[in-house]
CSV table of C-alpha atoms in Angstrom, one decimal:
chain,number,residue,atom,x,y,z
A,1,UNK,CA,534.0,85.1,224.2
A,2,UNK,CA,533.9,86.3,221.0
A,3,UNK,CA,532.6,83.3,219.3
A,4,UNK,CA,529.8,83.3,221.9
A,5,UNK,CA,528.9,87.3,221.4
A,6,UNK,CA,529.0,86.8,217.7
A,7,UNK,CA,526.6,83.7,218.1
A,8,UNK,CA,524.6,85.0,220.4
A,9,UNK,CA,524.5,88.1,217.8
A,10,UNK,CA,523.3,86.3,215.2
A,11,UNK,CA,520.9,84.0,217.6
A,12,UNK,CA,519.3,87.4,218.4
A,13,UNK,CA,519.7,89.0,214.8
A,14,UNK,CA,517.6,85.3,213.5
A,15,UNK,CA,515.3,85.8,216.4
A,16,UNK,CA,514.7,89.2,215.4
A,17,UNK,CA,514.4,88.5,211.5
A,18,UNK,CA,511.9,86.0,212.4
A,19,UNK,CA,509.6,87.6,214.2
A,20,UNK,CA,509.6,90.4,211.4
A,21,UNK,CA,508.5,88.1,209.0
A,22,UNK,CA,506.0,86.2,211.4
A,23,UNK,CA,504.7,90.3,211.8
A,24,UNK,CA,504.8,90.6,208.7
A,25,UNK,CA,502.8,87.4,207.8
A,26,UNK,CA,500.4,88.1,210.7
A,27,UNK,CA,500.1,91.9,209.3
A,28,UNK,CA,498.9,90.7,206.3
A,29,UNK,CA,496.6,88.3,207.5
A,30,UNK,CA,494.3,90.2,208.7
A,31,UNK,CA,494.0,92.6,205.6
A,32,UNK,CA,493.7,89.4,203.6
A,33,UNK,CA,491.0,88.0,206.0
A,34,UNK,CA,489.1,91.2,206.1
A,35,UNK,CA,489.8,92.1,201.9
A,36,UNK,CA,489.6,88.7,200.5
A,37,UNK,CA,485.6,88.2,201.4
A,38,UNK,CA,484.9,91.4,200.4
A,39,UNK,CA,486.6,91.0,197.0
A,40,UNK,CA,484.7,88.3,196.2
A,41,UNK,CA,481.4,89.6,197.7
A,42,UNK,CA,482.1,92.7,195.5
A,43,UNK,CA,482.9,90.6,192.5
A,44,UNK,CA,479.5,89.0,192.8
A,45,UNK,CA,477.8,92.4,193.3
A,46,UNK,CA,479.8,93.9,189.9
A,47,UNK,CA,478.6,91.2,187.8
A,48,UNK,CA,474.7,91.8,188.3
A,49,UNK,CA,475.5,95.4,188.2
A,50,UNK,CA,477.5,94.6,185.0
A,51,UNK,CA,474.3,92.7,183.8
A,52,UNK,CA,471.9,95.6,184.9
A,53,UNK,CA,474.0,98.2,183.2
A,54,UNK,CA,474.0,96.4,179.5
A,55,UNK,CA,470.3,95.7,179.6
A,56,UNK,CA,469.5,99.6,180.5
A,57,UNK,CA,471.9,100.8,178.0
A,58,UNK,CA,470.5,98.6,175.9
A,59,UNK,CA,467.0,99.6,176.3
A,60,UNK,CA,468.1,103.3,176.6
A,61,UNK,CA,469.9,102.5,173.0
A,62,UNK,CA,466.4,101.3,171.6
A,63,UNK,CA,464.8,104.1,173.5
A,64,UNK,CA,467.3,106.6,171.1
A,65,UNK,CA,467.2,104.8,167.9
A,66,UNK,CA,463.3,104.7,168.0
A,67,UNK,CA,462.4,108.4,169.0
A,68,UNK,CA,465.6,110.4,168.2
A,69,UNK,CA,468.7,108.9,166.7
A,70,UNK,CA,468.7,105.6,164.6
A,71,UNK,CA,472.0,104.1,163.4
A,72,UNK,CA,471.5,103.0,159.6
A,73,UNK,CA,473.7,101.2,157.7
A,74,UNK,CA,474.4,101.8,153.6
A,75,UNK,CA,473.8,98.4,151.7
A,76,UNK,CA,474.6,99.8,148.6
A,77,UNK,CA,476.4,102.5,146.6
A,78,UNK,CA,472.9,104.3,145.2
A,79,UNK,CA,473.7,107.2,146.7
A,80,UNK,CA,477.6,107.3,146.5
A,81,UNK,CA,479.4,109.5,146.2
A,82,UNK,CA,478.0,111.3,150.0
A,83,UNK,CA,477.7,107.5,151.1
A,84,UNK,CA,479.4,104.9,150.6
A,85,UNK,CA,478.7,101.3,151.3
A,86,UNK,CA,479.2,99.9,155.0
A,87,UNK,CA,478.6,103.6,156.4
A,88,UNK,CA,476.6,104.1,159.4
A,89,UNK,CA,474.9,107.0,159.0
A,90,UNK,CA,472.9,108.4,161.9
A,91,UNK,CA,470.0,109.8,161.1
A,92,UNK,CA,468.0,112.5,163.0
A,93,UNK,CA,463.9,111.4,163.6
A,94,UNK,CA,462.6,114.3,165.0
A,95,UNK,CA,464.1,116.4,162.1
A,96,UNK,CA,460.3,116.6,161.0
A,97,UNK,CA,458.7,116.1,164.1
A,98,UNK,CA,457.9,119.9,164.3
A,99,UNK,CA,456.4,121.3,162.4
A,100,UNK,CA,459.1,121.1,159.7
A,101,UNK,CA,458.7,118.8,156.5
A,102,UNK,CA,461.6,117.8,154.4
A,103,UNK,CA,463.3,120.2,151.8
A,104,UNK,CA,464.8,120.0,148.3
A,105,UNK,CA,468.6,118.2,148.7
A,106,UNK,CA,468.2,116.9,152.3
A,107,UNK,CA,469.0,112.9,152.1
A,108,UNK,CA,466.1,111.7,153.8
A,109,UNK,CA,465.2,107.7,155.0
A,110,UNK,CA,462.0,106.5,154.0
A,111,UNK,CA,459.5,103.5,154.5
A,112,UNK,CA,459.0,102.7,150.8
A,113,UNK,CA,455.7,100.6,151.6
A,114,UNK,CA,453.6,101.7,149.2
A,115,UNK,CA,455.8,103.8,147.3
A,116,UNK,CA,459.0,101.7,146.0
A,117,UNK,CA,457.8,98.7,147.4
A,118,UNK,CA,453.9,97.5,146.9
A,119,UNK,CA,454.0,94.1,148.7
A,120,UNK,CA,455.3,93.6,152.3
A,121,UNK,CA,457.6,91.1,152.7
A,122,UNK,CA,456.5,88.3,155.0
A,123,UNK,CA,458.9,87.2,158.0
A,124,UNK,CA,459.3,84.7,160.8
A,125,UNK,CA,457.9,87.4,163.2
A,126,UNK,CA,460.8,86.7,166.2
A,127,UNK,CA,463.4,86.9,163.3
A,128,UNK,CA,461.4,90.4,162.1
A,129,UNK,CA,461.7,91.6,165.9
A,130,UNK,CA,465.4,90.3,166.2
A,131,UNK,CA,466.5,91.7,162.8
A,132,UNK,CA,464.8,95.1,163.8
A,133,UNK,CA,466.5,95.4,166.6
A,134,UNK,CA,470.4,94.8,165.3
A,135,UNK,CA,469.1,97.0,162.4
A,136,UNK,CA,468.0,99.9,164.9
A,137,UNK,CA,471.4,99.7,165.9
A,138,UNK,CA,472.9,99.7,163.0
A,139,UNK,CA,474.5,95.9,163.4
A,140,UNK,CA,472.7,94.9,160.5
A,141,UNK,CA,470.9,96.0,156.8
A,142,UNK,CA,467.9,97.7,157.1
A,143,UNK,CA,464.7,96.2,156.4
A,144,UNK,CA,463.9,95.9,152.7
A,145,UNK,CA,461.0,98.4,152.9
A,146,UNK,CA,463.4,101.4,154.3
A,147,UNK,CA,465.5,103.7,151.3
A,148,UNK,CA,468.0,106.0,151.9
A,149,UNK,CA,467.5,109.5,149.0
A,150,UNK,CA,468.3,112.6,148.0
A,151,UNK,CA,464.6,114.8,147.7
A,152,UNK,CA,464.5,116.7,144.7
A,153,UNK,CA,460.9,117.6,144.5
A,154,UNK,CA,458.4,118.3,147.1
A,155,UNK,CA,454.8,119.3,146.9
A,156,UNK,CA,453.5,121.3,144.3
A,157,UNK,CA,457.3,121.1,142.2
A,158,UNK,CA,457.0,120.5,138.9
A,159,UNK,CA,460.5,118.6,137.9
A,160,UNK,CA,461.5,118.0,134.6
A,161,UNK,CA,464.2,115.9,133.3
A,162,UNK,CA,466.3,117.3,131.0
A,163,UNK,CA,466.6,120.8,129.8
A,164,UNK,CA,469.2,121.6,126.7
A,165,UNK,CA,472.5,121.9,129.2
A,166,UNK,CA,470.9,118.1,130.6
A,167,UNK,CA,469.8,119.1,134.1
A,168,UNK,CA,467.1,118.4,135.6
A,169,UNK,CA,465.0,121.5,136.1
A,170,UNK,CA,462.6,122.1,139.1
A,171,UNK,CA,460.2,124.6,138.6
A,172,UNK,CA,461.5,126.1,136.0
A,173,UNK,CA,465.2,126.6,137.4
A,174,UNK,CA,467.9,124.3,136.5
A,175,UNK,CA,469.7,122.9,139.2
A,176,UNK,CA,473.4,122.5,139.5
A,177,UNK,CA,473.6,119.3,141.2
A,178,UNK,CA,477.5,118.7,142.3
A,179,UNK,CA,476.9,116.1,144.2
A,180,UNK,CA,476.7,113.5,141.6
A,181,UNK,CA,478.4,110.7,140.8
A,182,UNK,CA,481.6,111.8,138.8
A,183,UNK,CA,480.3,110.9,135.3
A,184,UNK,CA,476.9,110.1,135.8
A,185,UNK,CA,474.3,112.8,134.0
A,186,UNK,CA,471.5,114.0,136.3
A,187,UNK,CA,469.1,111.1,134.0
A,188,UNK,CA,468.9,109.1,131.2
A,189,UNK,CA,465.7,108.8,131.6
A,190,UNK,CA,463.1,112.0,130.8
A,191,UNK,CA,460.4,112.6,132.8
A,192,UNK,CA,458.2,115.5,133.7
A,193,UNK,CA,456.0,114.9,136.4
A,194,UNK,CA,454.5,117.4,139.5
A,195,UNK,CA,454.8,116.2,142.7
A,196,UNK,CA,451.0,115.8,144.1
A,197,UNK,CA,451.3,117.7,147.9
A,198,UNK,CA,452.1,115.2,151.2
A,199,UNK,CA,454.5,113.9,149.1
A,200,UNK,CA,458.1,113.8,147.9
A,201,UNK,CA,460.4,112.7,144.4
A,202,UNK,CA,463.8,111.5,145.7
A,203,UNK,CA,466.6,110.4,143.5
A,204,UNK,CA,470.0,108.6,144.2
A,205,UNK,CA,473.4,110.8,144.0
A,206,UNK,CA,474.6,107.9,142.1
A,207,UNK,CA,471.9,108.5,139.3
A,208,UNK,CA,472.9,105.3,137.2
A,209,UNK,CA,473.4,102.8,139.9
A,210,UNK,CA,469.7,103.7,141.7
A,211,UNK,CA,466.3,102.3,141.9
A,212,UNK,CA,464.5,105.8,142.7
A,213,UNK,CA,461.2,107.4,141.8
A,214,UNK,CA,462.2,107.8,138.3
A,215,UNK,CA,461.7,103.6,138.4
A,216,UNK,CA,458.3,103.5,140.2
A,217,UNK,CA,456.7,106.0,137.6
A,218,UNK,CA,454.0,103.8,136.4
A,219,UNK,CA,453.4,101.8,139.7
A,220,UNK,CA,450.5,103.2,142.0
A,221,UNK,CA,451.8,106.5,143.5
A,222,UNK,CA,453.9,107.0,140.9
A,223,UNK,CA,457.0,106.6,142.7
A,224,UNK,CA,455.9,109.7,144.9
A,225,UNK,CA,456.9,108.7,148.4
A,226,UNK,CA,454.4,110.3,151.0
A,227,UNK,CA,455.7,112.7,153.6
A,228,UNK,CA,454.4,110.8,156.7
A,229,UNK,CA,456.4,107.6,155.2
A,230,UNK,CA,460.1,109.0,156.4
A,231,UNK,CA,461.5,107.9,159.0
A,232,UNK,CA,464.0,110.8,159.3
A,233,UNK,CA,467.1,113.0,157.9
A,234,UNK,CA,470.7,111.6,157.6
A,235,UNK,CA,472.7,114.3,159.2
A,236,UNK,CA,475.9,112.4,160.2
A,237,UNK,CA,478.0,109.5,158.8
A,238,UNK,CA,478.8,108.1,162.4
A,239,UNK,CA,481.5,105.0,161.2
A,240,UNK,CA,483.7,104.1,160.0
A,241,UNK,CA,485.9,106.7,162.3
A,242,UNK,CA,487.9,107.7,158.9
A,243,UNK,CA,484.7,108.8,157.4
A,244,UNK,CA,483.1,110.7,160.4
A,245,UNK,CA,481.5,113.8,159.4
A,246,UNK,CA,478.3,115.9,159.4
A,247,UNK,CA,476.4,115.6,156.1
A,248,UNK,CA,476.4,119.6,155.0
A,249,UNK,CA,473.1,121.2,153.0
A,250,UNK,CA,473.4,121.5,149.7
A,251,UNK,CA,473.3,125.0,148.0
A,252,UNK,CA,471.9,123.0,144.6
A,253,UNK,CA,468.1,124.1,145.7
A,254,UNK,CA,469.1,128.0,146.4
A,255,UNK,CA,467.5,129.4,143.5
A,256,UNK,CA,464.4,127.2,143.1
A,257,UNK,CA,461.3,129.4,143.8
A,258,UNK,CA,458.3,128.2,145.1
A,259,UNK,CA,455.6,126.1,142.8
A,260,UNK,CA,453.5,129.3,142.8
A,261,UNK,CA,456.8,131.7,142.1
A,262,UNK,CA,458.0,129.7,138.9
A,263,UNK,CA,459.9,131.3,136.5
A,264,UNK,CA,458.9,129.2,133.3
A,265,UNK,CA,462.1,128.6,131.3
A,266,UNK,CA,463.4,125.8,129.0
A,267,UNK,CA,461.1,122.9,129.4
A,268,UNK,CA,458.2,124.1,131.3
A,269,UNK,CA,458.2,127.3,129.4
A,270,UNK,CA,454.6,126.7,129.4
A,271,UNK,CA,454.2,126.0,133.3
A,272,UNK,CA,451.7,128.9,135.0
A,273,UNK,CA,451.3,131.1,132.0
A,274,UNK,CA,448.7,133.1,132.9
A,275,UNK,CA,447.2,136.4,131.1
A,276,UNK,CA,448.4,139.5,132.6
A,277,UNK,CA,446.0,141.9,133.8
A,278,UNK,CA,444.8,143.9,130.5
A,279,UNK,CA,445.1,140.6,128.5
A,280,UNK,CA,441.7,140.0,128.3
A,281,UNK,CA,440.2,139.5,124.7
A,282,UNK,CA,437.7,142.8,124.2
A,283,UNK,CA,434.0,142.6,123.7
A,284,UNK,CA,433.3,141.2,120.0
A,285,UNK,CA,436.8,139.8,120.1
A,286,UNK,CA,435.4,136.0,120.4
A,287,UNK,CA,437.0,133.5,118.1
A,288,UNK,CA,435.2,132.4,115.4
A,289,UNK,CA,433.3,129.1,115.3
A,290,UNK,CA,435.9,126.5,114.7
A,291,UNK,CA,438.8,128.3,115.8
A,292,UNK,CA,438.5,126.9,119.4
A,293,UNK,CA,441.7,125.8,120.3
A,294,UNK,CA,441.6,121.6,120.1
A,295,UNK,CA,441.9,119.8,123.7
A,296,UNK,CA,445.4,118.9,124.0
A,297,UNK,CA,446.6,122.2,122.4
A,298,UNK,CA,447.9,123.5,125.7
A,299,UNK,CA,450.3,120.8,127.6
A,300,UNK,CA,449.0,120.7,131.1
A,301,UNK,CA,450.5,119.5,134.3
A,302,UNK,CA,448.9,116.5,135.6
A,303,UNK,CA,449.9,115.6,138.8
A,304,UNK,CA,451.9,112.3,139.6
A,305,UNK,CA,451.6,112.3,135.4
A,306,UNK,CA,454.7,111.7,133.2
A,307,UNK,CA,454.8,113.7,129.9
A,308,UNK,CA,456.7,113.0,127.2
């Protein structure tokens, strides 16, 4: 009797143990029956929506790059130390949009067509388009027409390279440019030039490792690059993530006046010297035949000229 409970126990426990799998399997069937389709089905749908999303944020990234934001990456170390080669810096394009033109010390990039660069460089146009593209994302150089600069002169400055201490002077003021490249002096090459209006002088941080407008002085435009040429203002070094940071004004320009305000010291001593009211020679007071003073006795600032 025993044997035959204990069998008929386990007969029933086995019975029992099978039907809770075969509910189990049968429970899970139908989830699987009704989730499986649908899994694939939403598999299928996630891949065109995968497909959709890249080409609108790629468009929306083009969008950005073009009209506000453009990625733009440092080939070279002209203006090291603030950049370094293989930065991304992102640079602002409606900086200047309203109303506002650049100032003295922003790092501005510029279309040197014209300026730094007289010929165009002809391209496959698909490979132009393509290269433009990675370029406006910052996945590859920029074109060879675009320069990245610090302004030092705008409009109407008269800036003169180099006063006794060896700085360059801007209207009269020397400026204390700390921003340098350790070692480098401001130029070792003079120059005294006023910047014709509309446009700008720009020199590399890294003064002796930089193609700037001190090297386009007698080209056409004197290496003046016009206003309407930049593209925009570096404001932010966006990679690498070590070297993330917002590119702070410089306090170099602070005590520059403007053209009209000069102060004239050291080498433009004679920059603006007008008579002062009384000054004016008296009746009778003419000079004397042949004491005219000869042309060429009174340096004058010639605009986009280089003296001395």
């Amino acid at each position: 009797m025993d044997t035959e409970a204990r069998q008929t126990e386990r007969d029933r426990s086995s019975a029992s143990h099978d039907g809770t799998e075969e509910g189990s399997r049968f429970a899970c069937s139908p989830r699987s029956s009704r989730w499986l389709p649908g899994v694939s089905g939403l598999s299928g749908l996630s891949w065109g929506r995968v497909g959709l999303l890249g080409l609108a944020c790629g468009v929306f990234a083009l969008l950005l790059s073009n009209f506000v934001v453009q990625p733009f990456l440092i080939p070279s170390g002209s203006m090291e130390p603030t950049l370094q080669v293989g930065d991304r810096v992102l640079v602002n394009k409606v900086a200047y949009r309203f109303g506002t033109a650049p100032e003295r010390g922003d790092v501005v990039v510029f279309d040197g067509t014209g300026s730094f660069v007289q010929e165009p460089t002809g391209e496959n146009p698909v490979t132009g388009l393509l290269h433009g593209a990675a370029a406006a994302l910052g996945l590859a150089e920029p074109a060879e027409t675009d320069f990245v600069k610090r302004v030092v002169g705008v409009g109407g400055d008269r800036v003169v390279c180099c006063d006794k201490g060896g700085r360059v002077e801007v209207n009269g003021r020397a400026v204390d440019e700390r921003y340098l490249y350790a070692g480098d002096a401001p130029s070792s090459v003079p120059f005294d030039i006023v910047v014709p209006r509309g446009t700008l002088w720009v020199m590399g941080d890294h003064r002796s490792n930089s193609r700037d407008s001190r090297d386009h002085l007698g080209d056409p435009g004197g290496g003046m690059v016009p206003v309407d040429k930049v593209i925009g203002r570096a404001d932010w070094i966006g990679w690498p993530l070590g070297r993330w940071a917002a590119l702070e004004p410089t306090e170099a320009f602070q005590g520059v006046r403007g053209p009209g305000d000069a102060e004239p010291t050291g080498a433009g001593a004679d920059y603006g010297d007008a008579a002062a009211p009384g000054d004016e020679a008296a009746p009778g007071d003419e000079a004397a035949p042949g004491d005219e003073e000869t042309p060429g006795g009174m340096e004058t600032p010639v605009p986009g000229g280089v003296h001395g």
